[in-house]
GROMACS .gro file of C-alpha atoms in nm:
model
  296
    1UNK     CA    1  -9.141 -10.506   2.009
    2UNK     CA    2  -9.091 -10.164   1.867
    3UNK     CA    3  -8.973  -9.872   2.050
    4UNK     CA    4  -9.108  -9.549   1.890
    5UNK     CA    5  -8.837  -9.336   1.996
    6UNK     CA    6  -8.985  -9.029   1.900
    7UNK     CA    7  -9.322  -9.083   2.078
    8UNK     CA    8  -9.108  -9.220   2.406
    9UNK     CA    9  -9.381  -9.526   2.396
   10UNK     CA   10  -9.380  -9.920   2.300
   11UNK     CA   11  -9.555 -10.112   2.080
   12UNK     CA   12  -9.591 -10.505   2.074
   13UNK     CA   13  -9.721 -10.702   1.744
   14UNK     CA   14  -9.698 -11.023   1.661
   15UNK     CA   15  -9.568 -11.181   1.287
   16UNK     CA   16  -9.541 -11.484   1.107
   17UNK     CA   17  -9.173 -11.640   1.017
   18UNK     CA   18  -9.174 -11.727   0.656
   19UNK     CA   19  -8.858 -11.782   0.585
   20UNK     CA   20  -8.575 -11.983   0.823
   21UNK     CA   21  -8.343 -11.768   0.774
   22UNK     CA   22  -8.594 -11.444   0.947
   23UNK     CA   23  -8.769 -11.277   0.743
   24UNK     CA   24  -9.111 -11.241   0.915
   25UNK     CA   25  -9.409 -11.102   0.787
   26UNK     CA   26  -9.658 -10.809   0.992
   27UNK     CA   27  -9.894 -10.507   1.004
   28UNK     CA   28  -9.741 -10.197   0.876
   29UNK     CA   29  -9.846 -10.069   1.243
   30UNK     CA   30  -9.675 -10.262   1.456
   31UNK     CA   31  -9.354 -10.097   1.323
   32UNK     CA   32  -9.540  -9.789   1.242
   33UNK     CA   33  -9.326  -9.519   1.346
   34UNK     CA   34  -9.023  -9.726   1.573
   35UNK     CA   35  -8.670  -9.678   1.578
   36UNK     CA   36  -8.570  -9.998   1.694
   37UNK     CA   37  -8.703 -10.356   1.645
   38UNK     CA   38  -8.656 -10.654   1.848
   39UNK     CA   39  -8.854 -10.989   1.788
   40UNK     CA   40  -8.871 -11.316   1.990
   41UNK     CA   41  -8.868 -11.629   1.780
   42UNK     CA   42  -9.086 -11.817   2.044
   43UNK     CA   43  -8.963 -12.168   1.855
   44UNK     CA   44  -8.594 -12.136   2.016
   45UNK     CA   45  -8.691 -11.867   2.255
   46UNK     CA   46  -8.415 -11.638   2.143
   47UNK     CA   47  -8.430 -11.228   2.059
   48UNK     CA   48  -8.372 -11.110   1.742
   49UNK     CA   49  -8.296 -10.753   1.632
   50UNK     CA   50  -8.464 -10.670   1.351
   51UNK     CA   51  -8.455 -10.395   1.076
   52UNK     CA   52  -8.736 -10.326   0.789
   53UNK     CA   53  -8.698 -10.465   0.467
   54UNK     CA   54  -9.003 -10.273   0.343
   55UNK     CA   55  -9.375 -10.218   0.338
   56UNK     CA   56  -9.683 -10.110   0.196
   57UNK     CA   57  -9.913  -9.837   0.397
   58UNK     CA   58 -10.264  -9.910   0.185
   59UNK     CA   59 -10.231 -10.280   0.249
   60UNK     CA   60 -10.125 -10.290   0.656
   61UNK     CA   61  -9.845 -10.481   0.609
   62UNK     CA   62  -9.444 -10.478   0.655
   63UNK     CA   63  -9.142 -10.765   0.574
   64UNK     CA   64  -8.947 -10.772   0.852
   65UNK     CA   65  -8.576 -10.926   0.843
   66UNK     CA   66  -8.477 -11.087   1.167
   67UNK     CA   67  -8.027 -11.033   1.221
   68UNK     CA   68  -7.864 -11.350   1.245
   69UNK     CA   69  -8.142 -11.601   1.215
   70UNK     CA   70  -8.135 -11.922   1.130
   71UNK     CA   71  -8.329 -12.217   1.133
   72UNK     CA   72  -8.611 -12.086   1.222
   73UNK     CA   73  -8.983 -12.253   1.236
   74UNK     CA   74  -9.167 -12.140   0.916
   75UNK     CA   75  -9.492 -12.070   0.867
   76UNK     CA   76  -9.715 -12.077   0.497
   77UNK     CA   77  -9.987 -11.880   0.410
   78UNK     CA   78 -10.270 -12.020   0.232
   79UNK     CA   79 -10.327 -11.801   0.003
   80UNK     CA   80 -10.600 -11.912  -0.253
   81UNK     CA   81 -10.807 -12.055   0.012
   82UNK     CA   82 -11.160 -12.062  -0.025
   83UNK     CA   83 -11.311 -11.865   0.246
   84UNK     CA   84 -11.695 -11.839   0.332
   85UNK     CA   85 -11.896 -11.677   0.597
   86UNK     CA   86 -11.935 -11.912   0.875
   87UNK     CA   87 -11.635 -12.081   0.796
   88UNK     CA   88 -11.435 -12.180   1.185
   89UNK     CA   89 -11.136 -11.963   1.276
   90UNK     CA   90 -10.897 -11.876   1.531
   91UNK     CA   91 -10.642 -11.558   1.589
   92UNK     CA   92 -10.341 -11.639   1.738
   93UNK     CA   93 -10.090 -11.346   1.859
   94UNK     CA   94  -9.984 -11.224   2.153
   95UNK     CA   95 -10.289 -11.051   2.292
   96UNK     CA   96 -10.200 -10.745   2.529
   97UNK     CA   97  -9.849 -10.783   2.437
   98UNK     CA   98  -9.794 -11.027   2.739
   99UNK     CA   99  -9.537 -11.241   2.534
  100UNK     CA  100  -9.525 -11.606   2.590
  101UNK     CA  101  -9.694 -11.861   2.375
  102UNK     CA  102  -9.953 -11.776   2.159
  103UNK     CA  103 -10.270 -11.608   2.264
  104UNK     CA  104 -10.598 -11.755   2.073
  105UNK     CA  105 -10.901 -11.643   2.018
  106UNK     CA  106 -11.157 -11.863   1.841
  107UNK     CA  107 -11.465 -11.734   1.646
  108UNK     CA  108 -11.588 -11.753   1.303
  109UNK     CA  109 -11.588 -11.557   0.977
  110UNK     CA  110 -11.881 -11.346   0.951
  111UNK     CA  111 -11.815 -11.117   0.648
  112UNK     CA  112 -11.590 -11.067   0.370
  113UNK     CA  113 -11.496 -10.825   0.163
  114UNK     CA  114 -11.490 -10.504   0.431
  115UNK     CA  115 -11.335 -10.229   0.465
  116UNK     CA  116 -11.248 -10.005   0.734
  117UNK     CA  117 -11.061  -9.681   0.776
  118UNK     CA  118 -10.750  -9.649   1.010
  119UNK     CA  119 -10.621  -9.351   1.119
  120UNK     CA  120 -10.215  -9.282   1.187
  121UNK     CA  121 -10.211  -9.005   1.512
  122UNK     CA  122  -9.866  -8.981   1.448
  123UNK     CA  123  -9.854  -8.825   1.092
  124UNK     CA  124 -10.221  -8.736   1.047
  125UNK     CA  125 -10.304  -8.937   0.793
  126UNK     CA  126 -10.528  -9.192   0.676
  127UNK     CA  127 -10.576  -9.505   0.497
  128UNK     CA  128 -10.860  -9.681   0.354
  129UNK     CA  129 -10.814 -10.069   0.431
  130UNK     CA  130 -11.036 -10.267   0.218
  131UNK     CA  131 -11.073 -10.645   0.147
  132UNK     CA  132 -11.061 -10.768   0.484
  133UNK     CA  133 -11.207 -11.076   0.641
  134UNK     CA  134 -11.421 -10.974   0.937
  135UNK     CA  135 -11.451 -11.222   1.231
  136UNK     CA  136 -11.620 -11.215   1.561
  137UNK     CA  137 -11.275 -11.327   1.742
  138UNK     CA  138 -11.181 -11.112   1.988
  139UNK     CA  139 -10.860 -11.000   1.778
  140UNK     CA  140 -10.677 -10.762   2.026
  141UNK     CA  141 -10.401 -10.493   2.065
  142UNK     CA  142 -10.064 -10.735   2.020
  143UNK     CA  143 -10.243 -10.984   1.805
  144UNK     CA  144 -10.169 -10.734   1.462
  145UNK     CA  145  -9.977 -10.960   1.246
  146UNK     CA  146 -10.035 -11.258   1.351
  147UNK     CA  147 -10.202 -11.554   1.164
  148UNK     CA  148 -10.583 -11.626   1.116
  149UNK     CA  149 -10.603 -11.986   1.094
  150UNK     CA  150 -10.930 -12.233   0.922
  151UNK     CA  151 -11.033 -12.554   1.109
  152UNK     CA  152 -10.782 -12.707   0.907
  153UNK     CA  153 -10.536 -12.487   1.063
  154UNK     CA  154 -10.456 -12.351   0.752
  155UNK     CA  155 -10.314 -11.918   0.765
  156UNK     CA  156 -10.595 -11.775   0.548
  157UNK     CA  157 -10.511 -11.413   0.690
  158UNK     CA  158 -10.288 -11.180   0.897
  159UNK     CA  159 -10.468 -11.012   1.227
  160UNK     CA  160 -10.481 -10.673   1.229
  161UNK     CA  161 -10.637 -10.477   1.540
  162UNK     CA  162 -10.562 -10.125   1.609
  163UNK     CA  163 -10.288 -10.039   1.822
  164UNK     CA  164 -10.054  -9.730   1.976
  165UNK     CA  165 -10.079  -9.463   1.734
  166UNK     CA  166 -10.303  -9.649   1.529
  167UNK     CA  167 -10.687  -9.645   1.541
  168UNK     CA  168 -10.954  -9.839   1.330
  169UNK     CA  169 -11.334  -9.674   1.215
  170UNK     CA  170 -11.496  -9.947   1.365
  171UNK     CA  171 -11.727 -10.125   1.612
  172UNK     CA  172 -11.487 -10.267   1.947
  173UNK     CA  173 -11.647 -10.656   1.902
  174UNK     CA  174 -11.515 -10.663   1.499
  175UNK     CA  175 -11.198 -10.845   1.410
  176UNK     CA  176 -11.021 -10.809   1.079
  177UNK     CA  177 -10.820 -10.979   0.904
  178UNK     CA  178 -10.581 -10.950   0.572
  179UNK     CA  179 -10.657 -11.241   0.308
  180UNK     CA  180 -10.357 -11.438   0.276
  181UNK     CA  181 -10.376 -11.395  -0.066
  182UNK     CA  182 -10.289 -11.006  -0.056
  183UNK     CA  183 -10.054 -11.097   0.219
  184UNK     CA  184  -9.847 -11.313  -0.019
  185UNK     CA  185  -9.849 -11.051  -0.299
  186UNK     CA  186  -9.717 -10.773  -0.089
  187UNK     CA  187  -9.464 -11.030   0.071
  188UNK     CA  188  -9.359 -11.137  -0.267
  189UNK     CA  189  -9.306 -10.760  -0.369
  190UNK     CA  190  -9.117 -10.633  -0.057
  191UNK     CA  191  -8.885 -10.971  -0.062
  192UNK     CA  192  -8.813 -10.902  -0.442
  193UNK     CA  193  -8.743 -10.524  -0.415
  194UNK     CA  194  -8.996 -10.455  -0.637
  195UNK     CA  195  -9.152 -10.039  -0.552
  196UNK     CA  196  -9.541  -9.941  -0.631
  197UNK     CA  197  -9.679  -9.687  -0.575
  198UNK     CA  198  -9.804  -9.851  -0.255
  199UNK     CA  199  -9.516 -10.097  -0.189
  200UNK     CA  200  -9.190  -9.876   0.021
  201UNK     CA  201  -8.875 -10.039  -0.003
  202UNK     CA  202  -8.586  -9.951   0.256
  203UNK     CA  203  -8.560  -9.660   0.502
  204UNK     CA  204  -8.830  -9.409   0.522
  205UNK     CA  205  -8.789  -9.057   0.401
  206UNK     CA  206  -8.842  -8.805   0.713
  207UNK     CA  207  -8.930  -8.434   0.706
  208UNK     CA  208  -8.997  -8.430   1.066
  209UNK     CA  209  -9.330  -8.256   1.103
  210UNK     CA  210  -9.693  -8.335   1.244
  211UNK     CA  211  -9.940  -8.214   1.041
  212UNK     CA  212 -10.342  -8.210   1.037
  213UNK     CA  213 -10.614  -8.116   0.778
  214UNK     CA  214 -10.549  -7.768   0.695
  215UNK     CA  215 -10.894  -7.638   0.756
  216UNK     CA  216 -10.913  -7.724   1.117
  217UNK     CA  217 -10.586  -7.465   1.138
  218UNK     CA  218 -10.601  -7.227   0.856
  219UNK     CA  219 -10.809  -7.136   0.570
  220UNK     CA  220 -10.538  -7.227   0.319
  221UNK     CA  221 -10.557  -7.578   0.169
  222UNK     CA  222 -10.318  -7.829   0.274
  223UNK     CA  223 -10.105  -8.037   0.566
  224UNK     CA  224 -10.117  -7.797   0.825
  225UNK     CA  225  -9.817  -7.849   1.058
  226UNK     CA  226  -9.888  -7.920   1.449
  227UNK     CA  227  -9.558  -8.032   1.558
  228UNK     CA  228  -9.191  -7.966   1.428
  229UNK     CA  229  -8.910  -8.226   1.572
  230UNK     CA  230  -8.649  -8.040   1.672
  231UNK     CA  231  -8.328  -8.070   1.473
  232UNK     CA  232  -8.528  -8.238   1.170
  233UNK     CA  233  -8.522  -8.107   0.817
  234UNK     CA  234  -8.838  -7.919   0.864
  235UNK     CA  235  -8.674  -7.756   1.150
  236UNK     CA  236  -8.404  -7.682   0.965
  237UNK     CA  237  -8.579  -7.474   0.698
  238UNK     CA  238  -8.769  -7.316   0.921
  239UNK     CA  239  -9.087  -7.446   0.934
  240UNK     CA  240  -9.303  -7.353   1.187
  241UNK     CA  241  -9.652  -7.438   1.383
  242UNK     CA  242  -9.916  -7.255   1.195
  243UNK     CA  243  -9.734  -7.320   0.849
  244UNK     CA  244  -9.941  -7.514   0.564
  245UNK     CA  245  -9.773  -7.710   0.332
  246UNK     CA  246  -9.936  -7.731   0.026
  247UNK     CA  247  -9.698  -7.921  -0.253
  248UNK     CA  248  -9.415  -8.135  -0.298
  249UNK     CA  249  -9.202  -8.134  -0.614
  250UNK     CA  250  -9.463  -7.881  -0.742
  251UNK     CA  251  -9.740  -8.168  -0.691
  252UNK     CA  252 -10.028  -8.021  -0.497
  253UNK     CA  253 -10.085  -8.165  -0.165
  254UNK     CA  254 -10.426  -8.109  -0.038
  255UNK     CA  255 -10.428  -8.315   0.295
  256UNK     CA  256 -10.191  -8.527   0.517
  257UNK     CA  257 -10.266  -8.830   0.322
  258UNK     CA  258 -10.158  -8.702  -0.023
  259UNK     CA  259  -9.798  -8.523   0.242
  260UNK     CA  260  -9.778  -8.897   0.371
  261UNK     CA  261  -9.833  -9.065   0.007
  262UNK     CA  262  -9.544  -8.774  -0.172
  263UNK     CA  263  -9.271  -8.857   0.057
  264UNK     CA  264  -9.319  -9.235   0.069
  265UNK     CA  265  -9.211  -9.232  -0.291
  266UNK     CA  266  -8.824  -9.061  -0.151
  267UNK     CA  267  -8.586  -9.163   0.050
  268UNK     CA  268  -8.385  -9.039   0.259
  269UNK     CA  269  -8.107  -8.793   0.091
  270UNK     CA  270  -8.331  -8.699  -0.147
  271UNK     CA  271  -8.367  -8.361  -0.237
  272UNK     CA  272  -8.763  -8.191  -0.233
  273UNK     CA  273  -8.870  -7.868  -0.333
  274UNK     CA  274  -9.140  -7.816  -0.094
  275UNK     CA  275  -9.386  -7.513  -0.108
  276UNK     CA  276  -9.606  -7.391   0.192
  277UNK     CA  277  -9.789  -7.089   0.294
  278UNK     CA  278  -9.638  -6.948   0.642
  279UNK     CA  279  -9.851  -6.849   0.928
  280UNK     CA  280  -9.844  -6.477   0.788
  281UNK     CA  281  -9.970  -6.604   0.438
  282UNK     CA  282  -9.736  -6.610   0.214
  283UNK     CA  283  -9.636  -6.839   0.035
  284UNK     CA  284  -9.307  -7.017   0.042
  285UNK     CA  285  -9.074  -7.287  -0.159
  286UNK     CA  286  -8.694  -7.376  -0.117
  287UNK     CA  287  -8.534  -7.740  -0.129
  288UNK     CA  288  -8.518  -7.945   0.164
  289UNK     CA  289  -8.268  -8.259   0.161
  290UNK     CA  290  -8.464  -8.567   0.339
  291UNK     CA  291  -8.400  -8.715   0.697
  292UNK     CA  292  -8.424  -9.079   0.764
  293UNK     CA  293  -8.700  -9.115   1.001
  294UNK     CA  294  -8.882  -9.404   1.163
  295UNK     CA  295  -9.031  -9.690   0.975
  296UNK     CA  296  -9.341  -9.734   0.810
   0.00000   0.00000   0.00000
């Protein structure tokens, strides 16, 4: 469970344990945006808090370490599997967030290789997930992050299924899932600290601002900002509804994607110079020291 504090709602995800000692494997979006984490290990039945290890945006997916765990049931993914269209499957999670044992949902693979775009309401952005398996299991809100299983019951991919906040570009009767085989990498990478340009290790870097494509708002290029939080760094320097930002460090930022993509490579304490055009338009820069804000 993960309690967006900011947005006052909830979100439930599921995630696969692959190590005993906690650390558990999901969709960036089921921790998209909380300020708390809590996981039950539904082997022993107990709750877990949990903090974020890291994640990568592009790829859907977020390590997860579980406080005080030990012992847990593990599970592997297969990754290297051949996978085929046709080929048996089922999703297991924890459909509707209902809790309990796992939720299945059996079907079969009927496409590879897709992508789809999902859409963050929370920061405005965007990202292009590509890759995916598509099956015709009815993969549901709560299942994100849990394990796509063969007929051999091997994991050959991680659910993902749009959720609070979170919306996917496609038809309602699609289900997608991550090849285990990218899971693995981006596991391997978060577990071993190693950054990308896609991978985010640690806390998340927070100016504190909602922000849409500039020319729905304004006819000056840019993140146009919707919301300030109150108290944030962006409320701090001033920032207003109506402003546009339009660079970070003197890179340009055309949209909320390349905002989202700028910060993700900070963290918080770090110092920006941001620039932006005010709602009178002129345009403005000064240095803005970074919040830490919720994850993912």
């Amino acid at each position: 469970m993960s309690e967006q504090g900011l947005q006052g709602t909830e979100a439930a995800g599921t995630g696969i344990v692959l190590t005993s000692d906690g650390m558990v494997l999901t969709n960036n979006h089921v921790i998209n945006g909380a300020t708390s984490l809590s996981a039950v290990d539904i082997g022993n039945g107990r709750t877990y808090s949990a903090s974020v290890i890291g994640y990568d945006r592009s790829h859907d997916l977020a390590l997860v370490r579980l406080h005080g765990a030990s012992g847990l049931q593990t599970l592997s993914l297969a990754a290297g599997t051949h996978v085929s269209v046709g080929d048996a499957v089922t999703a297991l999670g924890n459909a509707g967030g209902r809790g309990g044992q796992p939720s299945q949902a059996a079907g079969s693979v009927t496409a590879l290789d897709q992508r789809i775009t999902a859409t963050d309401e929370g920061s405005g952005s965007s990202e292009q997930l590509s890759g995916l398996i598509q099956v015709d299991a009815q993969i549901q809100a709560g299942d994100s992050g849990g394990p796509l299983v063969n007929a051999q019951g091997q994991v050959i991919g991680i659910d993902t299924a749009a959720s609070v906040g979170y919306q996917f570009q496609s038809a309602p009767t699609e289900g997608f899932a991550i090849p285990a085989t990218q899971a693995q990498a981006t596991a391997e990478a978060i577990a071993a600290g190693h950054a990308s340009s896609s991978v985010h290790i640690g806390a998340t870097a927070w100016l504190g601002v909602g922000v849409g494509t500039a020319n729905q708002y304004s006819a000056t290029n840019g993140a146009a900002v919707v919301q300030v939080v109150p108290d944030s760094p962006a409320d701090h320097l001033g920032l207003i509804a109506g402003d546009v930002i339009t660079s970070v460090d003197g890179a340009s930022v055309p949209d909320p994607n390349t905002l989202t993509a700028l910060l993700g490579q900070h963290h918080p304490g770090d110092t920006v110079t941001l620039g932006w055009t005010d709602a009178g338009g002129q345009a403005q820069t000064a240095r803005v020291v970074l919040g830490t804000g919720p994850a993912g």
